[in-house]
Tab-separated table of C-alpha atoms in Angstrom:
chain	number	residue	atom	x	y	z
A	363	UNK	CA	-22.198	-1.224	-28.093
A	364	UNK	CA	-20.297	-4.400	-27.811
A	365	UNK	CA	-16.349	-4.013	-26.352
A	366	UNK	CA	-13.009	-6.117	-25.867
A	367	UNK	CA	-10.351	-4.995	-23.652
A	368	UNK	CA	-6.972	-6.029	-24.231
A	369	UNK	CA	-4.256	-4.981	-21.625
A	370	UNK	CA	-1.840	-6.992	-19.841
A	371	UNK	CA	-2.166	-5.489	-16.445
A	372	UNK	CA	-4.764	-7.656	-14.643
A	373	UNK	CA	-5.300	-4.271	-12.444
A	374	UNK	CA	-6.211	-2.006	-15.281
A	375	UNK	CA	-8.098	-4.853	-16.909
A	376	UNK	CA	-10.634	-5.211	-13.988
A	377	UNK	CA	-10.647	-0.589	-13.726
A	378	UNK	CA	-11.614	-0.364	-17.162
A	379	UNK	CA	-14.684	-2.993	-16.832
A	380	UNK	CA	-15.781	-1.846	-14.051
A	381	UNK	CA	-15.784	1.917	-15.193
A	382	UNK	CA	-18.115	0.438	-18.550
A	383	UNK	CA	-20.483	-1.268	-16.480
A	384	UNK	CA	-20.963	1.713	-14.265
A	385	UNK	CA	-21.665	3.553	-17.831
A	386	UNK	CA	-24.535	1.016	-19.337
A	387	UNK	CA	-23.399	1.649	-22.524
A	388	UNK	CA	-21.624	-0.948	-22.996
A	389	UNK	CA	-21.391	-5.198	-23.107
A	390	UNK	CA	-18.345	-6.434	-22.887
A	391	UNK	CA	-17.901	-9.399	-25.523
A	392	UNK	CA	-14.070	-10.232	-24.268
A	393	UNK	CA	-11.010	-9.536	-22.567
A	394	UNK	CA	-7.448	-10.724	-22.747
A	395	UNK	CA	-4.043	-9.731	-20.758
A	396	UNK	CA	-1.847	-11.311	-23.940
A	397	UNK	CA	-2.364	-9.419	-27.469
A	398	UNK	CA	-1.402	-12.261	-29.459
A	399	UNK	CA	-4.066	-14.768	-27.743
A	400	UNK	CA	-6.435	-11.643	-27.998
A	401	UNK	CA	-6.180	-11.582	-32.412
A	402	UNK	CA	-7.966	-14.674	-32.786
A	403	UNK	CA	-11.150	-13.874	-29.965
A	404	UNK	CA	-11.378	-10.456	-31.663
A	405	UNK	CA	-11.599	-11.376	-35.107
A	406	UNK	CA	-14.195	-14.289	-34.046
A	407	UNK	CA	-16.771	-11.172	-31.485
A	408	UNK	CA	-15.511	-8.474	-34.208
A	409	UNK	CA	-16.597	-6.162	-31.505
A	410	UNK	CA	-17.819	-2.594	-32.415
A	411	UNK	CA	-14.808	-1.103	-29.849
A	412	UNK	CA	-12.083	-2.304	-28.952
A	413	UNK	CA	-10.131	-0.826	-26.007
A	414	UNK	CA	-6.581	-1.279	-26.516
A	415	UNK	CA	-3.248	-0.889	-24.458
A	416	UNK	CA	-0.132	0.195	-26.323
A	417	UNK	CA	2.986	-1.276	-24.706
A	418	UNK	CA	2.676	-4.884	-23.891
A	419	UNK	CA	5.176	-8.229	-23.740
A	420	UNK	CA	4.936	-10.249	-26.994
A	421	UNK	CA	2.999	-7.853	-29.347
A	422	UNK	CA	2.560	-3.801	-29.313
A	423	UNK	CA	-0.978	-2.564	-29.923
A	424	UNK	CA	-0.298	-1.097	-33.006
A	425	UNK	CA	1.535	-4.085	-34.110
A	426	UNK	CA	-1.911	-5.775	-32.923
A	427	UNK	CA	-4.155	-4.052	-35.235
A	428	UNK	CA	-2.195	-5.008	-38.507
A	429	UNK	CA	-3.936	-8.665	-37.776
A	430	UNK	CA	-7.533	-6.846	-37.759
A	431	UNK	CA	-9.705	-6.424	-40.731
A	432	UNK	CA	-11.861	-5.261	-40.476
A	433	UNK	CA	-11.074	-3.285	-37.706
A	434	UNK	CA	-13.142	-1.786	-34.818
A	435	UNK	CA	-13.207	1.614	-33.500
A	436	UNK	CA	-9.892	1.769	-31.636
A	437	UNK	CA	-9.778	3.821	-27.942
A	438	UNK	CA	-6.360	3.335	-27.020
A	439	UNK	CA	-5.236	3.447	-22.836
A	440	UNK	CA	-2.192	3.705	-22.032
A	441	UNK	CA	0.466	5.282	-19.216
A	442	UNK	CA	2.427	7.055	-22.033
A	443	UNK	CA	1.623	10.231	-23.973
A	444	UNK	CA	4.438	9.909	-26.071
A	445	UNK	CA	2.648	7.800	-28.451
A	446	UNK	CA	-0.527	10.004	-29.167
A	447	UNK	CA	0.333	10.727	-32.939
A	448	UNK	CA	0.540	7.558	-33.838
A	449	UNK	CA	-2.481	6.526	-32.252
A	450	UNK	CA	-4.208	8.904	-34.192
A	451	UNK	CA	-2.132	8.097	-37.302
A	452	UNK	CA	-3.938	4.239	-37.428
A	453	UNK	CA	-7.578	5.848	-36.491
A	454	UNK	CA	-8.217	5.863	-33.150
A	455	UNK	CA	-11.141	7.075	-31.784
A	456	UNK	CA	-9.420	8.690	-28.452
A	457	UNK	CA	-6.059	8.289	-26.639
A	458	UNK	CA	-6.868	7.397	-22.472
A	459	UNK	CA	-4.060	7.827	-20.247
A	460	UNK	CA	-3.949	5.663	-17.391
A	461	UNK	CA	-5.444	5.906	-14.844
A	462	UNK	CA	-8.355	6.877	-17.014
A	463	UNK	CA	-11.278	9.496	-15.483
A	464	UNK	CA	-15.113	8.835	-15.870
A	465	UNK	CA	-15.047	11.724	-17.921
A	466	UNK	CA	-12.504	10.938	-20.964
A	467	UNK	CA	-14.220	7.477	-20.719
A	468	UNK	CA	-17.623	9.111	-21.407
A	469	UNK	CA	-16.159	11.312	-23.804
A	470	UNK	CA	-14.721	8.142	-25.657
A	471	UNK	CA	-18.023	6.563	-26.035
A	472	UNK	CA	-19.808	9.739	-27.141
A	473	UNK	CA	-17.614	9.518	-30.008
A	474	UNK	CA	-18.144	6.550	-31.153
A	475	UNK	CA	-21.742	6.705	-30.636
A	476	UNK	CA	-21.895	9.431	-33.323
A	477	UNK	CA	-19.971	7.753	-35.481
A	478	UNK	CA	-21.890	4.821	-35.924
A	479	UNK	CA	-24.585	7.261	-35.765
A	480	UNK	CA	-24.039	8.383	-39.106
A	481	UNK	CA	-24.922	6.439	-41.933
A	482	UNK	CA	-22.968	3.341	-43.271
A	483	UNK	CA	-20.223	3.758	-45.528
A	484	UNK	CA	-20.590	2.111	-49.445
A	485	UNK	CA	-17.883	-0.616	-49.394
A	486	UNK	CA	-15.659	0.550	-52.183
A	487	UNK	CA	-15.343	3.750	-50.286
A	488	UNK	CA	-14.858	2.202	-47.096
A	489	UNK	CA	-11.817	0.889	-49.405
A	490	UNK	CA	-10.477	3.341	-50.526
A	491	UNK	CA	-10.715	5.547	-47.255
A	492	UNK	CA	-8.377	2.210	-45.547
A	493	UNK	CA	-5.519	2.745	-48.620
A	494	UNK	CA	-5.642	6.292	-48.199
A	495	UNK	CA	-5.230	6.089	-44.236
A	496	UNK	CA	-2.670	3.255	-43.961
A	497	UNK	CA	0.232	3.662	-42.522
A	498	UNK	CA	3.415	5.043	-45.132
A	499	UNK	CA	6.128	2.613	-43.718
A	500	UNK	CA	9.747	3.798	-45.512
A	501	UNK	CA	11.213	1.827	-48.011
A	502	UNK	CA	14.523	2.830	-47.366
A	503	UNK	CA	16.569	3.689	-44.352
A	504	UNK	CA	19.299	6.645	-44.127
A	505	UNK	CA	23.463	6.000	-43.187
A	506	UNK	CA	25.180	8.537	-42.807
A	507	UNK	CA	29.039	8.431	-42.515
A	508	UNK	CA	30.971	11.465	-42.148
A	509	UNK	CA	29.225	14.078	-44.692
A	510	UNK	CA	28.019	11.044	-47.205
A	511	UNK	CA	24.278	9.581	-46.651
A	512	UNK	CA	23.605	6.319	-48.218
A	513	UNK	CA	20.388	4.882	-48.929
A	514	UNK	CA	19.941	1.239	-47.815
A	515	UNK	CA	16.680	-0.637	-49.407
A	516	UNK	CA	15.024	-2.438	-46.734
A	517	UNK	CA	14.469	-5.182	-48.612
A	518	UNK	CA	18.198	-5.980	-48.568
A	519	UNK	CA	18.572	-5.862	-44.490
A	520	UNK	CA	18.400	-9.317	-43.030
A	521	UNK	CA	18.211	-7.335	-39.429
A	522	UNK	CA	19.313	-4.577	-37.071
A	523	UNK	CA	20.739	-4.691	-34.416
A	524	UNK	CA	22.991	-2.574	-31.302
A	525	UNK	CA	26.054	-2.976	-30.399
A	526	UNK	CA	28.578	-0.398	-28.310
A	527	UNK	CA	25.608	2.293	-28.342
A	528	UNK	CA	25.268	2.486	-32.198
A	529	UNK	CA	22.369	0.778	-34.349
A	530	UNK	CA	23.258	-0.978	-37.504
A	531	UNK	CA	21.290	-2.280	-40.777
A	532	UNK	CA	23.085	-5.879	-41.270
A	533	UNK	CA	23.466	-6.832	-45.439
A	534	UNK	CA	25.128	-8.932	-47.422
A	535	UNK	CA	27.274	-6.577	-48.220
A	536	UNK	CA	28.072	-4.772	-45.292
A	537	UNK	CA	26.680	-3.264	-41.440
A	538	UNK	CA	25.612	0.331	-41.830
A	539	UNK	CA	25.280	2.380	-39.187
A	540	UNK	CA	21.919	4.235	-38.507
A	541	UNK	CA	20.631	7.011	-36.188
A	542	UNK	CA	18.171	5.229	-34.673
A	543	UNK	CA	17.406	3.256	-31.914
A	544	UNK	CA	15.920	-0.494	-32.310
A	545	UNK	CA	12.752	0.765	-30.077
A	546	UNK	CA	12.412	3.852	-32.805
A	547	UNK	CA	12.939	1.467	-35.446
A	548	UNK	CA	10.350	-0.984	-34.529
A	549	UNK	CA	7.746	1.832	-34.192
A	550	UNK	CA	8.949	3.182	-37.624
A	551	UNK	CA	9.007	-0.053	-40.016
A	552	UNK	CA	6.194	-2.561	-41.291
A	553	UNK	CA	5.342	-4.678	-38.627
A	554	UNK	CA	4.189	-7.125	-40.858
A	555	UNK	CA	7.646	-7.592	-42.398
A	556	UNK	CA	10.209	-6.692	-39.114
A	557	UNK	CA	9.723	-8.150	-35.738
A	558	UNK	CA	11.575	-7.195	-32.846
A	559	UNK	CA	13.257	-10.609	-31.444
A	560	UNK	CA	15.351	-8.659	-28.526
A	561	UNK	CA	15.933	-5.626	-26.725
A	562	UNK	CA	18.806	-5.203	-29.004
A	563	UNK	CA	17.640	-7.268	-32.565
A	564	UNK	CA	14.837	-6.439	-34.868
A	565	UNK	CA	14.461	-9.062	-37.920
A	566	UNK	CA	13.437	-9.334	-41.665
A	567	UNK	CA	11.086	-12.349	-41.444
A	568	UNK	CA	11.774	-12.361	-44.917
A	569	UNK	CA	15.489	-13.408	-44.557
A	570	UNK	CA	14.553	-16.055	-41.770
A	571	UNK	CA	15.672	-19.200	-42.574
A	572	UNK	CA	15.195	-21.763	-39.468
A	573	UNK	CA	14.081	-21.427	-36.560
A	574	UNK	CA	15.415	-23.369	-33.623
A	575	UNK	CA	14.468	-24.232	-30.026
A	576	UNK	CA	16.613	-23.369	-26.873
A	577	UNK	CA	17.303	-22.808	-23.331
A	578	UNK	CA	15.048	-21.302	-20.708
A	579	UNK	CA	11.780	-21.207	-23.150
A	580	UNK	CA	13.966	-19.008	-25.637
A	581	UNK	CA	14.501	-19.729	-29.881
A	582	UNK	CA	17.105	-19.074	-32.207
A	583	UNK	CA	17.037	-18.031	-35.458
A	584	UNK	CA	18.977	-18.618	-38.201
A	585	UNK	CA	19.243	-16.247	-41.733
A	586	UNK	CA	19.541	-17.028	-44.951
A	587	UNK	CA	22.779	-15.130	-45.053
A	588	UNK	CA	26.237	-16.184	-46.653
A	589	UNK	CA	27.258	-16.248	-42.695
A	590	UNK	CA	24.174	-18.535	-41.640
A	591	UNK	CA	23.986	-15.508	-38.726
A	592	UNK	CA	21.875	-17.261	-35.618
A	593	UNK	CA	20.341	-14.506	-33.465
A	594	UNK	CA	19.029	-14.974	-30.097
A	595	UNK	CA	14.971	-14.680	-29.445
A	596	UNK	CA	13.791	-13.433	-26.117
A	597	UNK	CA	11.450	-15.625	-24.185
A	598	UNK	CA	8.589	-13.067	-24.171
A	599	UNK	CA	9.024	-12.084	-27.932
A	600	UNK	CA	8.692	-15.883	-29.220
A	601	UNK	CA	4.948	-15.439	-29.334
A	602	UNK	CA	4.714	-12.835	-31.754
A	603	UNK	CA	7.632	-14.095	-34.058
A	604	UNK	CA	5.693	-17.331	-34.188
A	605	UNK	CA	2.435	-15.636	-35.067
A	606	UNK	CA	4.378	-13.260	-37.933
A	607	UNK	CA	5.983	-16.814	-39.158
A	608	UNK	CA	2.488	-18.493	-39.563
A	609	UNK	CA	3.485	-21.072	-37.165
């Protein structure tokens, strides 16, 4: 079976290929420390897995596999547990935690062994098993003031972002106030349509208008809003705003 590794601790990197080789199941076609650089080299090797971490500068590993079609069988490692539904909500084979054991790492393969094991599925199933299985991303977003809930399309918010402890939806017509956090609300929306620009800002691409160089390897973006609204992009999240841009 043919592998990548993508995870952007050069410690973990070097564990995980060592712990394949000692197995001799596996030939490792790639690895990368940077998810975004990774897309490109995966899509080019379409490995058969692809061992992925979850939490890393620039680009999330789920956000990752929205650029992969087809897609290989996903093991995801990671030091968090918190994220093990939603691993298994975009097909994952297994969920690792770090530091992974010989034994879930056997266990892992075994898997995926009998999957491709079995025989190959027709292509207009294999279709129809990816629309059933993808990810149900809201279309709306819940405000609730006092005992009234409003329903704001997400179409119409240009971005969120948090201010004095609150999150807000920003429209033209006004900031609503949501109850969630911009982490939560990055794991719960499209990828392909909100990026996460800061710690505190999470943006439409769709409402982007300009984008702008700046200080200390940072960018600046500027909406297509009545208010021309210019919001500040961390150095480590130009990458991947780039990369959703087409630029």
């Amino acid at each position: 079976m043919r592998a990548f590794l993508v995870d952007d601790e050069a410690l973990a990197l070097k564990r995980l290929q060592r712990m394949l080789a000692a197995t001799k199941r596996v030939q490792i076609v790639g690895t990368s420390q940077d998810p975004v650089e990774a897309v490109p080299s995966i899509l080019e090797v379409k490995p058969d897995i692809l061992f992925l971490d979850i939490e890393m500068p620039g680009m999330t590993g789920f956000e990752m596999l929205t650029h992969l079609r087809p897609q290989p069988w996903v093991v995801f490692t990671t030091a968090y547990d918190r994220y093990a539904l939603e691993a298994f909500g975009v097909n994952s084979v297994d969920y690792l935690l770090k530091p992974i054991e010989a034994a879930h790492l056997d266990r892992a393969l075994d898997k995926i062994e009998r999957l491709r094991s079995t025989a190959a599925t027709p292509p207009k199933l294999t279709e129809l098993i990816e629309r059933l299985t993808a990810p149900d991303y809201p279309a709306r977003v819940a405000s609730k003031v006092g005992e009234k809930i409003e329903f704001v399309d997400l179409d119409h918010v240009t971005h969120f972002f948090a201010a004095d402890k609150l999150t807000f939806a920003a429209t033209a017509v006004k900031n609503y106030a949501v109850d969630y956090t911009i982490q939560e609300l990055e794991q719960k929306l499209d990828p392909g349509k909100f990026v996460r620009v800061h710690r505190a800002t999470l943006v439409n691409v769709a409402h982007v208008q300009e984008l702008h160089s700046w200080f200390a390897g940072r960018m600046m973006v500027r909406l297509k809003d009545s208010k021309q609204t210019e919001l500040t992009v961390s150095r480590d999240r130009v990458r991947a705003l780039k990369q959703r841009l087409g630029i």
